[in-house]
PDB file of C-alpha atoms in Angstrom:
ATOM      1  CA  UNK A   1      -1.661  12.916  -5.944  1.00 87.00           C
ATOM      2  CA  UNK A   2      -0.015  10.025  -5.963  1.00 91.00           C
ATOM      3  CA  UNK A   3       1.685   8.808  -9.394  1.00 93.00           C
ATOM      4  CA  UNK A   4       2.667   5.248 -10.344  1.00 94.00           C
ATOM      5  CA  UNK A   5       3.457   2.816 -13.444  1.00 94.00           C
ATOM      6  CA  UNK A   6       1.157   0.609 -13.777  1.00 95.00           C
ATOM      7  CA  UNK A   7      -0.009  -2.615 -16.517  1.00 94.00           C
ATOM      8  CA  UNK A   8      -3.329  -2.110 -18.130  1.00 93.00           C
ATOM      9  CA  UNK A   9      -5.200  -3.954 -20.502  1.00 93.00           C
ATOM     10  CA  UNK A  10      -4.299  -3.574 -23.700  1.00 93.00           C
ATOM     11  CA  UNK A  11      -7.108  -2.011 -25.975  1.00 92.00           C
ATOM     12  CA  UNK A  12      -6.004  -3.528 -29.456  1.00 93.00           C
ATOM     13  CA  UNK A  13      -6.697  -7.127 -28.144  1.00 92.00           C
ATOM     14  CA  UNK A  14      -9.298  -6.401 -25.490  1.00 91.00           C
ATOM     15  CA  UNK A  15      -5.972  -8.370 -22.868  1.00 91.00           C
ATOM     16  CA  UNK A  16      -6.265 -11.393 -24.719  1.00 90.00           C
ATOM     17  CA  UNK A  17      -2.570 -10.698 -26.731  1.00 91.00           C
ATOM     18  CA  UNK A  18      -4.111 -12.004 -29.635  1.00 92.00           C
ATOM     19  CA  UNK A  19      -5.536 -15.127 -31.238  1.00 94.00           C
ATOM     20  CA  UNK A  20      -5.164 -18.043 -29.683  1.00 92.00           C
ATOM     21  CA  UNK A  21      -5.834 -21.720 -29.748  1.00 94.00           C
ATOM     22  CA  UNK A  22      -5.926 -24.322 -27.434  1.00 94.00           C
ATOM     23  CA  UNK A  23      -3.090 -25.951 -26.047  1.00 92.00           C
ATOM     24  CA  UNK A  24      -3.198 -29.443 -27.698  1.00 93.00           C
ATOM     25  CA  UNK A  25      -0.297 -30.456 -25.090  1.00 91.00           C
ATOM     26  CA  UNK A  26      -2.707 -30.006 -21.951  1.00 91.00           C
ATOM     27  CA  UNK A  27      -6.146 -29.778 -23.829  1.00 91.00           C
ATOM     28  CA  UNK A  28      -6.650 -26.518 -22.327  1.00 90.00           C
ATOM     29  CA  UNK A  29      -6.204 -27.193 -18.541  1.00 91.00           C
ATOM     30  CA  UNK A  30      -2.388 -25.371 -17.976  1.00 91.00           C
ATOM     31  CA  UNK A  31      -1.460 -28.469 -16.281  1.00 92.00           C
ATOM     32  CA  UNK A  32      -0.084 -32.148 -17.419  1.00 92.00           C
ATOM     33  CA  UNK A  33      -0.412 -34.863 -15.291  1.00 88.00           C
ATOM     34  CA  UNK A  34       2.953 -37.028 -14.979  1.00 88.00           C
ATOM     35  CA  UNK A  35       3.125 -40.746 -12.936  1.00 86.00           C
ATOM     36  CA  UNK A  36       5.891 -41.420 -11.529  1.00 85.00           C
ATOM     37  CA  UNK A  37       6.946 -44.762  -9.477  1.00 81.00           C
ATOM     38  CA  UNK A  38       5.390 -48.258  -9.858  1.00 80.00           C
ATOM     39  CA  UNK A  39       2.860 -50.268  -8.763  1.00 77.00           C
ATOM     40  CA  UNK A  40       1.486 -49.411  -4.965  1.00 81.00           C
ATOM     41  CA  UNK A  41       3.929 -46.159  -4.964  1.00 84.00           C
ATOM     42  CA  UNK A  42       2.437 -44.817  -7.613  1.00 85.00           C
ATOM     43  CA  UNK A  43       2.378 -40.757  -7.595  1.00 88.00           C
ATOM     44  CA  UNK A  44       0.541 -38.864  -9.779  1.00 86.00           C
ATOM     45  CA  UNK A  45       2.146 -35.365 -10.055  1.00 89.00           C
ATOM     46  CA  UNK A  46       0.288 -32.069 -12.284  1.00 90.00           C
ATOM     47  CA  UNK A  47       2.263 -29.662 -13.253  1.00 91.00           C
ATOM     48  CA  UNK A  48       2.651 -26.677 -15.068  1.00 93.00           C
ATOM     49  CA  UNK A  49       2.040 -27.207 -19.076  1.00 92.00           C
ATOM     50  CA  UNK A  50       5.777 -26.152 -20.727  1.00 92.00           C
ATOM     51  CA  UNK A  51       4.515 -26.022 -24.112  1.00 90.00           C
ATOM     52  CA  UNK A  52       1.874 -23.168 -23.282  1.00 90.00           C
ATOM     53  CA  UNK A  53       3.598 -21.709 -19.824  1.00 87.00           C
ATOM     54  CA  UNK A  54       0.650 -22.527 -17.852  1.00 88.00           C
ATOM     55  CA  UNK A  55      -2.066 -20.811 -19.516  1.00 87.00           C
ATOM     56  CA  UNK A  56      -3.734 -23.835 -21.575  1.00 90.00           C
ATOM     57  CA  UNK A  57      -3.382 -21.517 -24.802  1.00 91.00           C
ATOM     58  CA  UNK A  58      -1.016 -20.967 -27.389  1.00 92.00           C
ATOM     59  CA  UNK A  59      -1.209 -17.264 -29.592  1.00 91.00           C
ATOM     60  CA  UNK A  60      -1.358 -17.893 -32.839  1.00 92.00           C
ATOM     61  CA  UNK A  61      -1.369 -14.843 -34.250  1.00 93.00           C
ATOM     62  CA  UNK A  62       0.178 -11.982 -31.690  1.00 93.00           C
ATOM     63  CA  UNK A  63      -1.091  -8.593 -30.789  1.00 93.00           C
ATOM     64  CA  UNK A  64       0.836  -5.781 -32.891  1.00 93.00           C
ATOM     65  CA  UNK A  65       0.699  -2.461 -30.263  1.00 92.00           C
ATOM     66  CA  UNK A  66       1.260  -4.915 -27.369  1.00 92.00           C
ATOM     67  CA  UNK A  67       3.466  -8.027 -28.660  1.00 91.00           C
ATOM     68  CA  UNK A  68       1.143 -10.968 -27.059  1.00 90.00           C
ATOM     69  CA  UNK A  69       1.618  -9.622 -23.652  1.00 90.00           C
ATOM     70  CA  UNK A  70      -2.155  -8.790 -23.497  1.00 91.00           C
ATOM     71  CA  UNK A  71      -0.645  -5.568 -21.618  1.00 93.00           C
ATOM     72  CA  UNK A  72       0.376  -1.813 -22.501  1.00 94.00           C
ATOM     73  CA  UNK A  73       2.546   0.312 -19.310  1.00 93.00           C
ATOM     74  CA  UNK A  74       1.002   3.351 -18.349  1.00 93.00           C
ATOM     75  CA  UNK A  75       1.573   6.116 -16.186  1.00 94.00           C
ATOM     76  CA  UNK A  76      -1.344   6.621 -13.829  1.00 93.00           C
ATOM     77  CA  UNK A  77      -2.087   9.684 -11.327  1.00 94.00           C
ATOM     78  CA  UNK A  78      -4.841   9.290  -8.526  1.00 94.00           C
ATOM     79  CA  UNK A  79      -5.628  11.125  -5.383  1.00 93.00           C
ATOM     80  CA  UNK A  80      -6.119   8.911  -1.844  1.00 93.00           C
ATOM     81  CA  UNK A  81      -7.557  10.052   1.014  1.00 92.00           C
ATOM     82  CA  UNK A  82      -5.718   9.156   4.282  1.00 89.00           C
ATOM     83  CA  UNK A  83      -7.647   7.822   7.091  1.00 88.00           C
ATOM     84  CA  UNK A  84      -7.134   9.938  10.574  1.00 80.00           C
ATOM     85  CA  UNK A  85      -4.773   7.965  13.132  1.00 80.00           C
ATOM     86  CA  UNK A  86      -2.453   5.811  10.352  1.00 86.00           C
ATOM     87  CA  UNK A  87       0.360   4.730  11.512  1.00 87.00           C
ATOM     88  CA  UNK A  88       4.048   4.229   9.988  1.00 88.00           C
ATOM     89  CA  UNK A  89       3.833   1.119   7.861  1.00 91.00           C
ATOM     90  CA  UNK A  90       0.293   0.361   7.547  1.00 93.00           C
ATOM     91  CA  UNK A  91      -1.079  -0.257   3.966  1.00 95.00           C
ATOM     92  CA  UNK A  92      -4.145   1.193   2.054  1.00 94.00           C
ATOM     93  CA  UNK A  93      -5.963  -0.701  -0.715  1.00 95.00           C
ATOM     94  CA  UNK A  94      -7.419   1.247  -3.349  1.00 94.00           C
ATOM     95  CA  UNK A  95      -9.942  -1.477  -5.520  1.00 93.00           C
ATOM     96  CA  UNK A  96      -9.313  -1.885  -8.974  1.00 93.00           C
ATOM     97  CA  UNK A  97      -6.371   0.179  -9.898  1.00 94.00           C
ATOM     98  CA  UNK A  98      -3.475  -2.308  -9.808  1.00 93.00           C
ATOM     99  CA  UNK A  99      -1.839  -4.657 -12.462  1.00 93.00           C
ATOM    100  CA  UNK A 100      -4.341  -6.314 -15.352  1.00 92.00           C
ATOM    101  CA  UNK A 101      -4.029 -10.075 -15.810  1.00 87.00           C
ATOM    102  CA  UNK A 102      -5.669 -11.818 -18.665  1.00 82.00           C
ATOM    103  CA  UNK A 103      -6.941 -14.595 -15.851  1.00 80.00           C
ATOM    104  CA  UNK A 104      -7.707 -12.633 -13.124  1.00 85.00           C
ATOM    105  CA  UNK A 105      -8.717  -8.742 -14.522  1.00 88.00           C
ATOM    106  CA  UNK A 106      -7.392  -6.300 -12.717  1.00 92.00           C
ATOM    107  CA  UNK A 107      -5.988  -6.103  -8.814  1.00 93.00           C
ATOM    108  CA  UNK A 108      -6.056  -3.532  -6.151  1.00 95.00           C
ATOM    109  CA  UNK A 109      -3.216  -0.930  -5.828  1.00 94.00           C
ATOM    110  CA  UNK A 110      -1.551  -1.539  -2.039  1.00 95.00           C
ATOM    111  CA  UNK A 111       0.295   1.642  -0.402  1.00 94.00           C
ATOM    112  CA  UNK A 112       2.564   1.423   2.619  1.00 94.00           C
ATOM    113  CA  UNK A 113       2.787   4.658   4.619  1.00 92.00           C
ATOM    114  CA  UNK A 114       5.588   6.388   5.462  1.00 91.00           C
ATOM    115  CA  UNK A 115       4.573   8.735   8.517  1.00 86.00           C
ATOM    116  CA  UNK A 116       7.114  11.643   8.319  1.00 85.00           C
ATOM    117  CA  UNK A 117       7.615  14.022  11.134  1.00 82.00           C
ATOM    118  CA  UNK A 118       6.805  17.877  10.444  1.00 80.00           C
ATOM    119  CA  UNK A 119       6.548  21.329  11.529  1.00 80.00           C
ATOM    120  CA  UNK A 120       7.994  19.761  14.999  1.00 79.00           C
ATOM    121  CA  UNK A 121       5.023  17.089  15.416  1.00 83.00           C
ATOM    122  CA  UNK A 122       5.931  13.466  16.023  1.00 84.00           C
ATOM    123  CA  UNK A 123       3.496  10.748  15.918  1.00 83.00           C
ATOM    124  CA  UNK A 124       3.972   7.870  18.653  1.00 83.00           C
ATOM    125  CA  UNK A 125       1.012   4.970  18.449  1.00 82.00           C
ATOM    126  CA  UNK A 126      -2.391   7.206  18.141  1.00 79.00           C
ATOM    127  CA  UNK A 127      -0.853   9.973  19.612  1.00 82.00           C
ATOM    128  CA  UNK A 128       0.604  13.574  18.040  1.00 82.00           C
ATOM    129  CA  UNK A 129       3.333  14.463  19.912  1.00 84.00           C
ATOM    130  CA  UNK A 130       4.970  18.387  19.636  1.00 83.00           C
ATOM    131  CA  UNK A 131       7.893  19.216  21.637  1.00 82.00           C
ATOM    132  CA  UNK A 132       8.066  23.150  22.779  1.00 79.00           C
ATOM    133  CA  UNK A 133      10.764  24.642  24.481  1.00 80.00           C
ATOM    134  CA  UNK A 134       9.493  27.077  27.295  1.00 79.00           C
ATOM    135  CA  UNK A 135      11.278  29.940  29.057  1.00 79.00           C
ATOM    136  CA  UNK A 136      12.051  29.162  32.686  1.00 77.00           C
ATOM    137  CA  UNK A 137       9.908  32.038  33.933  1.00 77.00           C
ATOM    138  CA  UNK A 138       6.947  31.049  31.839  1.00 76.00           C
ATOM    139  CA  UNK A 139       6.479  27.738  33.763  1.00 74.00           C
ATOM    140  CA  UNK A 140       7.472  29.730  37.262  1.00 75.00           C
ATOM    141  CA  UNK A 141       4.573  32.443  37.122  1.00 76.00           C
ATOM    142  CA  UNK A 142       2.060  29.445  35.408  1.00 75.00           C
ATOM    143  CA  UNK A 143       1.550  31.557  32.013  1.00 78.00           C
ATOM    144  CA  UNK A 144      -0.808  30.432  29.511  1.00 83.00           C
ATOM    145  CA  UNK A 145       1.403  28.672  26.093  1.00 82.00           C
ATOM    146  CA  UNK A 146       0.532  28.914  22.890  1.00 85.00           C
ATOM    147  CA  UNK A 147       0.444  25.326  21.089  1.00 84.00           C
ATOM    148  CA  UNK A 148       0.316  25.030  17.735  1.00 85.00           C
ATOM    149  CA  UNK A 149      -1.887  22.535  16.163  1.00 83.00           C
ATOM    150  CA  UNK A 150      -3.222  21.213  12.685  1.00 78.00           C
ATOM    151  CA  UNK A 151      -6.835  22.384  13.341  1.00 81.00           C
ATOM    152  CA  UNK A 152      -5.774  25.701  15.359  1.00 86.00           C
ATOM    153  CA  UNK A 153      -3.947  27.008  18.075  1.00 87.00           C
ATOM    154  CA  UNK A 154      -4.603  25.835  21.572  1.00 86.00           C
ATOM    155  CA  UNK A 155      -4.149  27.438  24.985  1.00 86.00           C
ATOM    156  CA  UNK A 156      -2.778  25.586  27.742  1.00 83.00           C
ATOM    157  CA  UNK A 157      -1.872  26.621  31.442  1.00 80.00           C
ATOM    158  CA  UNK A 158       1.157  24.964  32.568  1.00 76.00           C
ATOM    159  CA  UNK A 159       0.049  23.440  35.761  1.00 74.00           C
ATOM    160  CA  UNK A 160       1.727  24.612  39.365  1.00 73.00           C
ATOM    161  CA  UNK A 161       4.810  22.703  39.920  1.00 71.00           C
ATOM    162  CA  UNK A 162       5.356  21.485  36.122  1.00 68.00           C
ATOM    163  CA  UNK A 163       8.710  19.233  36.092  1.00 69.00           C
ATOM    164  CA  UNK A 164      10.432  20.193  32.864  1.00 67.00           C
ATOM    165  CA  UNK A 165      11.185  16.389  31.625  1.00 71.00           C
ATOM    166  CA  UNK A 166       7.227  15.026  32.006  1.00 73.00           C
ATOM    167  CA  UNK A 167       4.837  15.924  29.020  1.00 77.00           C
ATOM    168  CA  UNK A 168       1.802  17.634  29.531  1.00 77.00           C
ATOM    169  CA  UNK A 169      -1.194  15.543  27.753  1.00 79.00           C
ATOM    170  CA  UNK A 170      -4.374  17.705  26.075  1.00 79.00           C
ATOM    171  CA  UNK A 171      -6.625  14.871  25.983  1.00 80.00           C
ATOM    172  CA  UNK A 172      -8.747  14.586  22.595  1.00 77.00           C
ATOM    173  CA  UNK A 173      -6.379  16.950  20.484  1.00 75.00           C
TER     174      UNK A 173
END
């Protein structure tokens, strides 16, 4: 399980923080248009509304459990399943259990992975890579090696001739 801090709506207010009117400064939009220059170099420039941060609404009357944020912190606990063949770095999305924001409702939660090495395993690109030490008269008389691996123990012949520095591949495992 995987356990995180996260913003959620705020059940008192629904997310809204409170009551609210409109913004008389922007009539609603978040934005007020500004010209600047004259004549032929004329710009027209919107920009965020400073009187109502952006959000073309000012609270009137503010939220008691969560102060007008339209948000409460809580500490949430979910399971994820990881896919077969991640790699170090890549990200998982999991819909719908990110941040809440009044405008937008509620994101996804991203994950980076952090592949750690175990039990002697390594993993290089797709492959699982397990590093044995065997006795010098093991590879000389071509005994069969236990491997360990996460589905079961294998058996492999070392092959006739087996140089100690190249790795022996079991395809598919």
């Amino acid at each position: 399980p995987i356990t995180y801090q996260v913003n959620n709506a705020c059940t008192d207010c629904a997310g809204t923080g409170g009551k609210k009117n409109v913004c008389q400064n922007c009539g609603g939009t978040g934005n007020v248009r500004k010209r600047m220059g004259t004549g032929f170099f004329t710009q027209i420039i919107d920009s965020p509304c400073n009187e109502c941060n952006g959000n073309g609404d000012i609270i009137i009357d503010a939220c008691f459990q969560c102060g007008g944020t339209g948000k409460k912190v809580k500490i949430e606990q979910i399971t994820v399943d990881i896919p077969k063949n991640i790699s170090n770095g890549d990200f998982l999305r999991v819909g719908g259990k990110g941040e809440f924001n009044s405008k937008y409702g509620v994101g996804d939660l991203i994950i980076q992975i952090e592949v750690l090495n175990s039990d002697g395993y390594e993993k290089i690109n797709n492959d699982l890579v397990y590093t044995k030490k065997i006795p010098l008269t093991d590879l000389l008389l071509n005994k069969e090696v236990k491997i360990p691996h996460p589905n079961g123990d294998l058996m492999m012949k070392l092959p006739i001739n087996t140089e100690s520095i190249k790795p022996l591949r079991l395809k598919g495992k």
